[in-house]
Amino acid sequence: MPYPKLFSPGPVDVSKETFAAMSQTMIGHRGADFENLYASTQPGLQEIFGTTRPVFISTSSAWGVMEGALRNLARAKVLCLCCGAFSDKWLDVAKKCGFEAEAVQVEWGDAIDPEVVRAKLAEGGFDTVTFIHSETSTGVLNDLVGICKVVKSFPDTMLIVDCVSSLSTVPMDMDANGADVMLAGVQKALALPPGMALFAVSEAGMERAKTVKNRGYYFDFIEFAKNAAANNTPCTPSISLIFGLQYILGEIAKEGFGPRQARHAKTNEMIAAWGAKHGFELFAPEGRRSFALTCFKTPEGFDLSGFIKNLKNKHGLLINGGYGKIKGSTFRISNMGNETEATMQELIDAMDDVLGA
Ligand SMILES: *Cc1c(COP(=O)(O)O)cnc(C)c1O
């Protein structure tokens, strides 16, 4: 094996079956074959997003849509809810797009408090809010229902939700929660190779986009909606990845969305229990932990890079040694995608072996 199996939180391991599904005969994207392929993805995507809206397919990483959502919805002033590397970066991206942007910033490892968001929005002037559900850098699962409720109580304020590492691990209930954009990359919890993002836009979000100038072309929501109505995409999409998506959605349907969530809860708990056994403290607060990955604090004096290196060299398994400013002081283990109790147990046995336990 030239490369280790990935247990780092994205990209994650891609199954042979997924790759096989992706290597079907190439088809053109303007025609019935593609339209049937595209249409076949919609019911499954709508189920995991919890929406009756079309779910658009973007040939980009998640950031393309994260930036695009701002360019489609924001008018002047953006509020970014920041609690880790990805959510903090969104503030930077909003400014780079030319918007006035402010943050509700909490310590990395903490969750966003909806009441703090309410107080900040009450200052007035914000037309768009960015929010990350599962902050992959810290392993925190933020309060989606609570944040949506607060933002929705401010009229004409758009809410953009990144569910990159939570999609399919817990219900998103996009329509019920009232999110205006929900987006995810496919290389995290859906266990596809990187290169594609999925997103849905509320009716209010589409209405807003129509009034916003300079949306650009590649991520123009109006273009996406126009093409989606004919089961198509504005530009040539990564057709092989859509074959893979079709396969994964079939697997989710076979497993059942409920059992899939239960599997993630169970495998996530296995890693937390493994950590507890070895005295590794969780970085995220209890009750606000992601079900897709686990972030541990590196104990004083623990040789983290040696641990990761030995696990990789001896067992061909790769975990992650922390991200952004908590690189080294934390480490992360993914249980996203296709991992089962059996494959997580293999990882646990290998980690125990390396620790000499
Ligand atoms: C991985 C990740 C991203 C960035 O995704 P790209 O595909 O690299 O653009 C954004 N948000 C979260 C929460 C992520 O986990």
Tab-separated table of C-alpha atoms and ligand atoms in Angstrom:
chain	number	residue	atom	x	y	z
A	1	MET	CA	0.000	0.000	0.000
A	2	PRO	CA	1.709	3.189	-1.148
A	3	TYR	CA	-0.650	5.413	0.868
A	4	PRO	CA	-2.098	5.045	4.355
A	5	LYS	CA	-5.843	4.678	4.913
A	6	LEU	CA	-7.257	8.048	5.928
A	7	PHE	CA	-8.824	8.486	9.355
A	8	SER	CA	-8.157	12.234	9.205
A	9	PRO	CA	-11.257	14.416	8.912
A	10	GLY	CA	-11.379	15.027	5.209
A	11	PRO	CA	-10.789	13.853	2.651
A	12	VAL	CA	-11.645	10.447	4.064
A	13	ASP	CA	-11.188	6.919	2.768
A	14	VAL	CA	-13.025	6.187	-0.492
A	15	SER	CA	-14.275	2.638	-1.034
A	16	LYS	CA	-13.297	0.494	-4.018
A	17	GLU	CA	-16.992	0.219	-4.866
A	18	THR	CA	-17.258	4.012	-5.042
A	19	PHE	CA	-14.255	4.201	-7.358
A	20	ALA	CA	-15.762	1.424	-9.485
A	21	ALA	CA	-19.037	3.351	-9.774
A	22	MET	CA	-17.058	6.416	-10.830
A	23	SER	CA	-15.290	4.617	-13.648
A	24	GLN	CA	-18.345	4.099	-15.814
A	25	THR	CA	-18.274	5.095	-19.475
A	26	MET	CA	-18.118	8.882	-19.835
A	27	ILE	CA	-21.349	10.545	-20.903
A	28	GLY	CA	-21.966	14.036	-22.233
A	29	HIS	CA	-23.707	16.457	-19.899
A	30	ARG	CA	-26.201	17.873	-22.411
A	31	GLY	CA	-28.570	15.002	-23.002
A	32	ALA	CA	-30.959	12.495	-21.515
A	33	ASP	CA	-28.305	10.194	-19.996
A	34	PHE	CA	-26.899	12.976	-17.862
A	35	GLU	CA	-30.316	14.395	-17.031
A	36	ASN	CA	-31.388	10.975	-15.739
A	37	LEU	CA	-28.196	10.682	-13.696
A	38	TYR	CA	-28.705	14.164	-12.233
A	39	ALA	CA	-32.380	13.548	-11.482
A	40	SER	CA	-31.537	10.277	-9.729
A	41	THR	CA	-29.476	12.160	-7.117
A	42	GLN	CA	-32.235	14.554	-6.088
A	43	PRO	CA	-34.475	12.460	-3.799
A	44	GLY	CA	-31.506	11.172	-1.768
A	45	LEU	CA	-29.905	14.603	-1.522
A	46	GLN	CA	-33.209	16.201	-0.528
A	47	GLU	CA	-33.590	13.606	2.220
A	48	ILE	CA	-30.174	14.216	3.784
A	49	PHE	CA	-30.525	18.015	3.497
A	50	GLY	CA	-34.096	17.872	4.778
A	51	THR	CA	-35.452	20.016	1.986
A	52	THR	CA	-37.955	19.977	-0.853
A	53	ARG	CA	-35.766	22.497	-2.692
A	54	PRO	CA	-33.531	21.377	-5.550
A	55	VAL	CA	-30.040	20.425	-4.386
A	56	PHE	CA	-27.474	21.966	-6.716
A	57	ILE	CA	-24.243	20.250	-7.716
A	58	SER	CA	-21.168	22.461	-7.948
A	59	THR	CA	-17.874	21.354	-9.429
A	60	SER	CA	-15.696	23.013	-6.819
A	61	SER	CA	-14.597	22.379	-3.297
A	62	ALA	CA	-16.854	23.632	-0.486
A	63	TRP	CA	-15.111	26.993	-0.396
A	64	GLY	CA	-16.335	27.782	-3.882
A	65	VAL	CA	-19.919	27.687	-2.643
A	66	MET	CA	-18.999	29.320	0.700
A	67	GLU	CA	-17.652	32.315	-1.209
A	68	GLY	CA	-20.393	32.059	-3.840
A	69	ALA	CA	-23.156	32.138	-1.225
A	70	LEU	CA	-21.812	35.445	0.067
A	71	ARG	CA	-21.638	36.865	-3.429
A	72	ASN	CA	-25.242	35.809	-4.089
A	73	LEU	CA	-26.854	36.862	-0.819
A	74	ALA	CA	-24.827	39.531	0.967
A	75	ARG	CA	-25.629	43.179	0.285
A	76	ALA	CA	-23.238	45.087	2.479
A	77	LYS	CA	-22.624	43.774	5.965
A	78	VAL	CA	-21.954	40.181	7.011
A	79	LEU	CA	-21.816	38.602	10.451
A	80	CYS	CA	-19.539	35.568	10.692
A	81	LEU	CA	-19.975	33.147	13.571
A	82	CYS	CA	-16.401	32.095	14.357
A	83	CYS	CA	-15.300	29.183	16.513
A	84	GLY	CA	-12.432	27.494	14.671
A	85	ALA	CA	-10.235	27.462	11.583
A	86	PHE	CA	-12.974	27.141	8.946
A	87	SER	CA	-15.487	29.537	10.506
A	88	ASP	CA	-12.756	32.112	11.251
A	89	LYS	CA	-11.563	31.899	7.649
A	90	TRP	CA	-15.056	32.775	6.407
A	91	LEU	CA	-14.678	36.226	8.009
A	92	ASP	CA	-11.513	36.710	6.025
A	93	VAL	CA	-13.229	35.533	2.818
A	94	ALA	CA	-16.171	37.924	3.374
A	95	LYS	CA	-13.718	40.820	3.647
A	96	LYS	CA	-11.822	39.638	0.564
A	97	CYS	CA	-15.125	39.699	-1.347
A	98	GLY	CA	-15.395	43.372	-0.414
A	99	PHE	CA	-18.083	43.137	2.264
A	100	GLU	CA	-18.024	44.824	5.601
A	101	ALA	CA	-17.765	41.890	8.006
A	102	GLU	CA	-17.755	41.381	11.737
A	103	ALA	CA	-17.434	38.305	13.905
A	104	VAL	CA	-19.016	36.717	16.899
A	105	GLN	CA	-15.797	35.054	18.021
A	106	VAL	CA	-15.612	32.346	20.648
A	107	GLU	CA	-12.586	30.418	21.889
A	108	TRP	CA	-11.678	27.474	19.687
A	109	GLY	CA	-13.242	24.422	21.285
A	110	ASP	CA	-16.341	26.326	22.424
A	111	ALA	CA	-19.695	26.376	20.658
A	112	ILE	CA	-21.520	29.495	19.423
A	113	ASP	CA	-24.161	30.712	21.883
A	114	PRO	CA	-27.367	31.661	20.023
A	115	GLU	CA	-28.109	34.414	22.564
A	116	VAL	CA	-24.768	36.087	21.832
A	117	VAL	CA	-25.715	36.018	18.142
A	118	ARG	CA	-29.067	37.592	18.986
A	119	ALA	CA	-27.363	40.435	20.875
A	120	LYS	CA	-24.913	41.066	18.028
A	121	LEU	CA	-27.623	41.056	15.333
A	122	ALA	CA	-29.672	43.457	17.476
A	123	GLU	CA	-26.936	46.044	16.923
A	124	GLY	CA	-28.401	46.220	13.427
A	125	GLY	CA	-27.140	46.477	9.874
A	126	PHE	CA	-26.251	42.844	9.188
A	127	ASP	CA	-27.911	41.377	6.102
A	128	THR	CA	-26.210	37.949	6.024
A	129	VAL	CA	-24.846	35.480	8.592
A	130	THR	CA	-22.305	32.680	8.018
A	131	PHE	CA	-22.414	29.657	10.292
A	132	ILE	CA	-20.580	26.343	10.450
A	133	HIS	CA	-22.575	23.488	11.933
A	134	SER	CA	-19.748	21.003	12.573
A	135	GLU	CA	-16.483	22.969	13.005
A	136	THR	CA	-14.117	20.301	11.709
A	137	SER	CA	-10.988	21.911	13.179
A	138	THR	CA	-12.243	21.635	16.774
A	139	GLY	CA	-14.805	18.808	16.626
A	140	VAL	CA	-17.579	21.112	17.889
A	141	LEU	CA	-21.140	20.568	16.703
A	142	ASN	CA	-22.898	23.925	16.981
A	143	ASP	CA	-26.574	24.408	17.848
A	144	LEU	CA	-28.137	24.436	14.370
A	145	VAL	CA	-31.735	24.719	15.572
A	146	GLY	CA	-30.936	27.485	18.072
A	147	ILE	CA	-28.853	29.563	15.650
A	148	CYS	CA	-31.426	29.223	12.853
A	149	LYS	CA	-34.201	30.328	15.212
A	150	VAL	CA	-32.311	33.437	16.279
A	151	VAL	CA	-31.247	34.511	12.778
A	152	LYS	CA	-34.742	33.901	11.403
A	153	SER	CA	-36.163	36.269	14.043
A	154	PHE	CA	-34.362	39.108	12.239
A	155	PRO	CA	-36.300	39.860	9.056
A	156	ASP	CA	-34.455	39.947	5.751
A	157	THR	CA	-31.309	38.449	7.281
A	158	MET	CA	-29.939	35.546	5.274
A	159	LEU	CA	-28.382	32.515	6.966
A	160	ILE	CA	-25.687	30.497	5.184
A	161	VAL	CA	-24.972	27.141	6.845
A	162	ASP	CA	-21.876	25.023	6.189
A	163	CYS	CA	-22.628	21.397	7.021
A	164	VAL	CA	-19.514	20.029	5.295
A	165	SER	CA	-18.617	17.521	8.014
A	166	SER	CA	-22.090	16.932	9.445
A	167	LEU	CA	-24.194	16.211	6.348
A	168	SER	CA	-25.637	12.679	6.610
A	169	THR	CA	-24.331	12.144	10.167
A	170	VAL	CA	-27.260	14.008	11.783
A	171	PRO	CA	-30.491	15.479	10.346
A	172	MET	CA	-30.094	18.947	8.783
A	173	ASP	CA	-33.829	19.707	8.455
A	174	MET	CA	-32.986	22.642	6.204
A	175	ASP	CA	-36.596	23.643	5.493
A	176	ALA	CA	-37.836	23.190	9.053
A	177	ASN	CA	-34.859	25.121	10.442
A	178	GLY	CA	-35.205	27.896	7.868
A	179	ALA	CA	-31.621	28.003	6.598
A	180	ASP	CA	-31.268	30.023	3.380
A	181	VAL	CA	-28.256	28.183	2.039
A	182	MET	CA	-27.002	24.820	3.160
A	183	LEU	CA	-23.780	23.527	1.633
A	184	ALA	CA	-21.341	20.650	1.909
A	185	GLY	CA	-18.298	19.244	0.160
A	186	VAL	CA	-18.458	15.582	-0.843
A	187	GLN	CA	-15.052	14.500	0.506
A	188	LYS	CA	-16.053	14.476	4.167
A	189	ALA	CA	-19.068	12.614	5.510
A	190	LEU	CA	-20.145	11.364	2.058
A	191	ALA	CA	-16.752	9.722	1.482
A	192	LEU	CA	-16.341	10.683	-2.162
A	193	PRO	CA	-13.082	11.926	-3.658
A	194	PRO	CA	-12.730	15.735	-3.390
A	195	GLY	CA	-13.850	18.065	-6.154
A	196	MET	CA	-17.559	18.641	-5.739
A	197	ALA	CA	-19.909	20.581	-3.459
A	198	LEU	CA	-23.649	20.292	-2.902
A	199	PHE	CA	-25.965	23.080	-1.851
A	200	ALA	CA	-29.598	24.099	-1.596
A	201	VAL	CA	-31.075	27.594	-1.463
A	202	SER	CA	-34.369	28.632	0.160
A	203	GLU	CA	-37.027	30.473	-1.810
A	204	ALA	CA	-36.162	33.634	0.136
A	205	GLY	CA	-32.507	33.065	-0.712
A	206	MET	CA	-33.319	32.845	-4.433
A	207	GLU	CA	-35.406	36.027	-4.192
A	208	ARG	CA	-32.534	37.794	-2.490
A	209	ALA	CA	-30.036	36.616	-5.118
A	210	LYS	CA	-32.183	38.144	-7.865
A	211	THR	CA	-31.716	41.569	-6.243
A	212	VAL	CA	-27.970	41.264	-5.727
A	213	LYS	CA	-25.625	42.655	-8.377
A	214	ASN	CA	-22.225	41.256	-9.300
A	215	ARG	CA	-23.023	37.660	-8.407
A	216	GLY	CA	-20.480	36.631	-10.997
A	217	TYR	CA	-21.099	33.644	-13.245
A	218	TYR	CA	-19.588	30.395	-11.979
A	219	PHE	CA	-21.513	30.368	-8.686
A	220	ASP	CA	-24.564	32.373	-9.787
A	221	PHE	CA	-27.533	30.820	-7.973
A	222	ILE	CA	-29.897	31.958	-10.736
A	223	GLU	CA	-27.868	30.011	-13.297
A	224	PHE	CA	-27.886	26.945	-11.045
A	225	ALA	CA	-31.666	27.138	-10.582
A	226	LYS	CA	-32.314	27.593	-14.302
A	227	ASN	CA	-30.215	24.565	-15.193
A	228	ALA	CA	-31.439	22.428	-12.289
A	229	ALA	CA	-34.992	22.848	-13.576
A	230	ALA	CA	-33.805	20.817	-16.582
A	231	ASN	CA	-31.722	18.408	-14.446
A	232	ASN	CA	-28.496	20.024	-15.458
A	233	THR	CA	-25.633	22.241	-14.333
A	234	PRO	CA	-24.444	25.609	-15.716
A	235	CYS	CA	-21.015	24.285	-16.761
A	236	THR	CA	-19.499	20.874	-17.449
A	237	PRO	CA	-19.666	19.086	-14.089
A	238	SER	CA	-17.366	16.402	-12.691
A	239	ILE	CA	-19.529	13.670	-14.189
A	240	SER	CA	-17.511	10.809	-12.674
A	241	LEU	CA	-18.034	12.252	-9.214
A	242	ILE	CA	-21.770	12.400	-9.878
A	243	PHE	CA	-21.662	8.680	-10.738
A	244	GLY	CA	-19.960	8.219	-7.366
A	245	LEU	CA	-22.581	10.376	-5.661
A	246	GLN	CA	-25.346	8.300	-7.213
A	247	TYR	CA	-23.683	5.178	-5.815
A	248	ILE	CA	-23.233	6.615	-2.294
A	249	LEU	CA	-26.841	7.847	-2.181
A	250	GLY	CA	-27.907	4.322	-3.119
A	251	GLU	CA	-25.818	2.987	-0.228
A	252	ILE	CA	-27.415	5.512	2.155
A	253	ALA	CA	-30.870	4.452	0.965
A	254	LYS	CA	-29.992	0.779	1.504
A	255	GLU	CA	-28.587	1.397	4.975
A	256	GLY	CA	-31.340	3.850	5.891
A	257	PHE	CA	-30.713	7.439	6.987
A	258	GLY	CA	-31.602	6.654	10.626
A	259	PRO	CA	-29.277	3.643	10.905
A	260	ARG	CA	-26.515	5.671	9.211
A	261	GLN	CA	-26.815	8.338	11.906
A	262	ALA	CA	-26.824	5.640	14.601
A	263	ARG	CA	-23.655	4.146	13.084
A	264	HIS	CA	-21.894	7.505	13.267
A	265	ALA	CA	-23.025	8.052	16.857
A	266	LYS	CA	-21.763	4.593	17.813
A	267	THR	CA	-18.386	4.782	16.026
A	268	ASN	CA	-17.852	8.295	17.386
A	269	GLU	CA	-18.535	7.049	20.905
A	270	MET	CA	-15.994	4.242	20.408
A	271	ILE	CA	-13.259	6.813	19.789
A	272	ALA	CA	-14.315	8.957	22.761
A	273	ALA	CA	-14.203	5.843	24.961
A	274	TRP	CA	-10.772	4.912	23.572
A	275	GLY	CA	-9.538	8.421	24.426
A	276	ALA	CA	-10.998	8.264	27.933
A	277	LYS	CA	-9.189	4.960	28.516
A	278	HIS	CA	-5.876	6.598	27.676
A	279	GLY	CA	-6.559	9.880	29.487
A	280	PHE	CA	-6.938	11.946	26.306
A	281	GLU	CA	-9.244	14.868	27.042
A	282	LEU	CA	-11.883	15.942	24.539
A	283	PHE	CA	-11.391	19.397	22.998
A	284	ALA	CA	-15.117	20.048	22.433
A	285	PRO	CA	-17.597	20.340	25.298
A	286	GLU	CA	-19.742	17.308	26.134
A	287	GLY	CA	-23.133	17.594	24.419
A	288	ARG	CA	-21.679	19.771	21.626
A	289	ARG	CA	-19.398	17.194	20.066
A	290	SER	CA	-19.511	16.350	16.373
A	291	PHE	CA	-20.636	12.831	15.483
A	292	ALA	CA	-18.290	12.820	12.475
A	293	LEU	CA	-14.923	13.262	14.146
A	294	THR	CA	-13.259	13.567	17.527
A	295	CYS	CA	-10.728	16.207	18.545
A	296	PHE	CA	-8.502	15.437	21.542
A	297	LYS	CA	-6.141	17.680	23.503
A	298	THR	CA	-2.548	16.466	23.261
A	299	PRO	CA	-1.377	15.698	26.790
A	300	GLU	CA	1.705	17.481	28.149
A	301	GLY	CA	4.815	15.556	27.113
A	302	PHE	CA	2.998	13.171	24.746
A	303	ASP	CA	4.949	12.481	21.559
A	304	LEU	CA	2.101	13.180	19.118
A	305	SER	CA	4.168	13.222	15.941
A	306	GLY	CA	5.825	9.947	16.939
A	307	PHE	CA	2.418	8.397	17.614
A	308	ILE	CA	1.035	9.499	14.243
A	309	LYS	CA	4.173	8.425	12.399
A	310	ASN	CA	4.275	4.976	14.007
A	311	LEU	CA	0.580	4.390	13.381
A	312	LYS	CA	1.153	5.247	9.739
A	313	ASN	CA	4.353	3.281	9.249
A	314	LYS	CA	3.407	0.185	11.215
A	315	HIS	CA	-0.311	-0.043	10.418
A	316	GLY	CA	-0.864	2.118	7.333
A	317	LEU	CA	-3.472	4.270	9.083
A	318	LEU	CA	-3.410	8.065	9.162
A	319	ILE	CA	-4.973	10.297	11.798
A	320	ASN	CA	-4.543	14.064	11.924
A	321	GLY	CA	-2.243	16.067	14.178
A	322	GLY	CA	-4.414	19.155	14.577
A	323	TYR	CA	-5.362	22.021	12.278
A	324	GLY	CA	-4.587	25.721	12.192
A	325	LYS	CA	-3.393	27.309	15.409
A	326	ILE	CA	-4.167	24.124	17.415
A	327	LYS	CA	-1.903	21.950	15.255
A	328	GLY	CA	0.171	19.841	17.620
A	329	SER	CA	-1.801	20.796	20.732
A	330	THR	CA	-4.744	18.716	19.473
A	331	PHE	CA	-5.244	15.684	17.248
A	332	ARG	CA	-8.279	14.489	15.336
A	333	ILE	CA	-9.777	11.167	14.325
A	334	SER	CA	-12.543	10.859	11.739
A	335	ASN	CA	-15.341	8.313	11.838
A	336	MET	CA	-17.046	9.748	8.753
A	337	GLY	CA	-18.182	8.033	5.620
A	338	ASN	CA	-18.104	4.262	5.343
A	339	GLU	CA	-16.387	3.433	8.639
A	340	THR	CA	-18.098	0.745	10.685
A	341	GLU	CA	-17.688	-0.548	14.225
A	342	ALA	CA	-15.359	-3.199	12.781
A	343	THR	CA	-13.097	-0.752	10.899
A	344	MET	CA	-13.009	1.655	13.851
A	345	GLN	CA	-12.034	-1.281	16.071
A	346	GLU	CA	-9.144	-2.016	13.684
A	347	LEU	CA	-7.983	1.580	14.134
A	348	ILE	CA	-8.373	1.357	17.917
A	349	ASP	CA	-6.402	-1.901	18.070
A	350	ALA	CA	-3.656	-0.368	15.935
A	351	MET	CA	-3.529	2.796	18.089
A	352	ASP	CA	-3.372	0.647	21.240
A	353	ASP	CA	-0.553	-1.346	19.712
A	354	VAL	CA	1.404	1.822	18.945
A	355	LEU	CA	0.787	3.160	22.453
A	356	GLY	CA	1.993	-0.154	23.841
A	357	ALA	CA	-1.296	-0.611	25.661
B	1	LIG	C1	-13.250	20.767	4.922
B	1	LIG	C2	-14.132	21.891	5.328
B	1	LIG	C3	-14.269	23.046	4.542
B	1	LIG	C4	-13.434	23.307	3.331
B	1	LIG	O1	-13.717	22.484	2.328
B	1	LIG	P1	-12.926	22.538	0.925
B	1	LIG	O2	-13.545	21.376	0.277
B	1	LIG	O3	-11.472	22.398	1.242
B	1	LIG	O4	-13.242	23.819	0.281
B	1	LIG	C5	-15.155	24.007	4.949
B	1	LIG	N1	-15.878	23.872	6.057
B	1	LIG	C6	-15.759	22.801	6.857
B	1	LIG	C7	-16.583	22.707	8.085
B	1	LIG	C8	-14.892	21.779	6.507
B	1	LIG	O5	-14.783	20.701	7.297
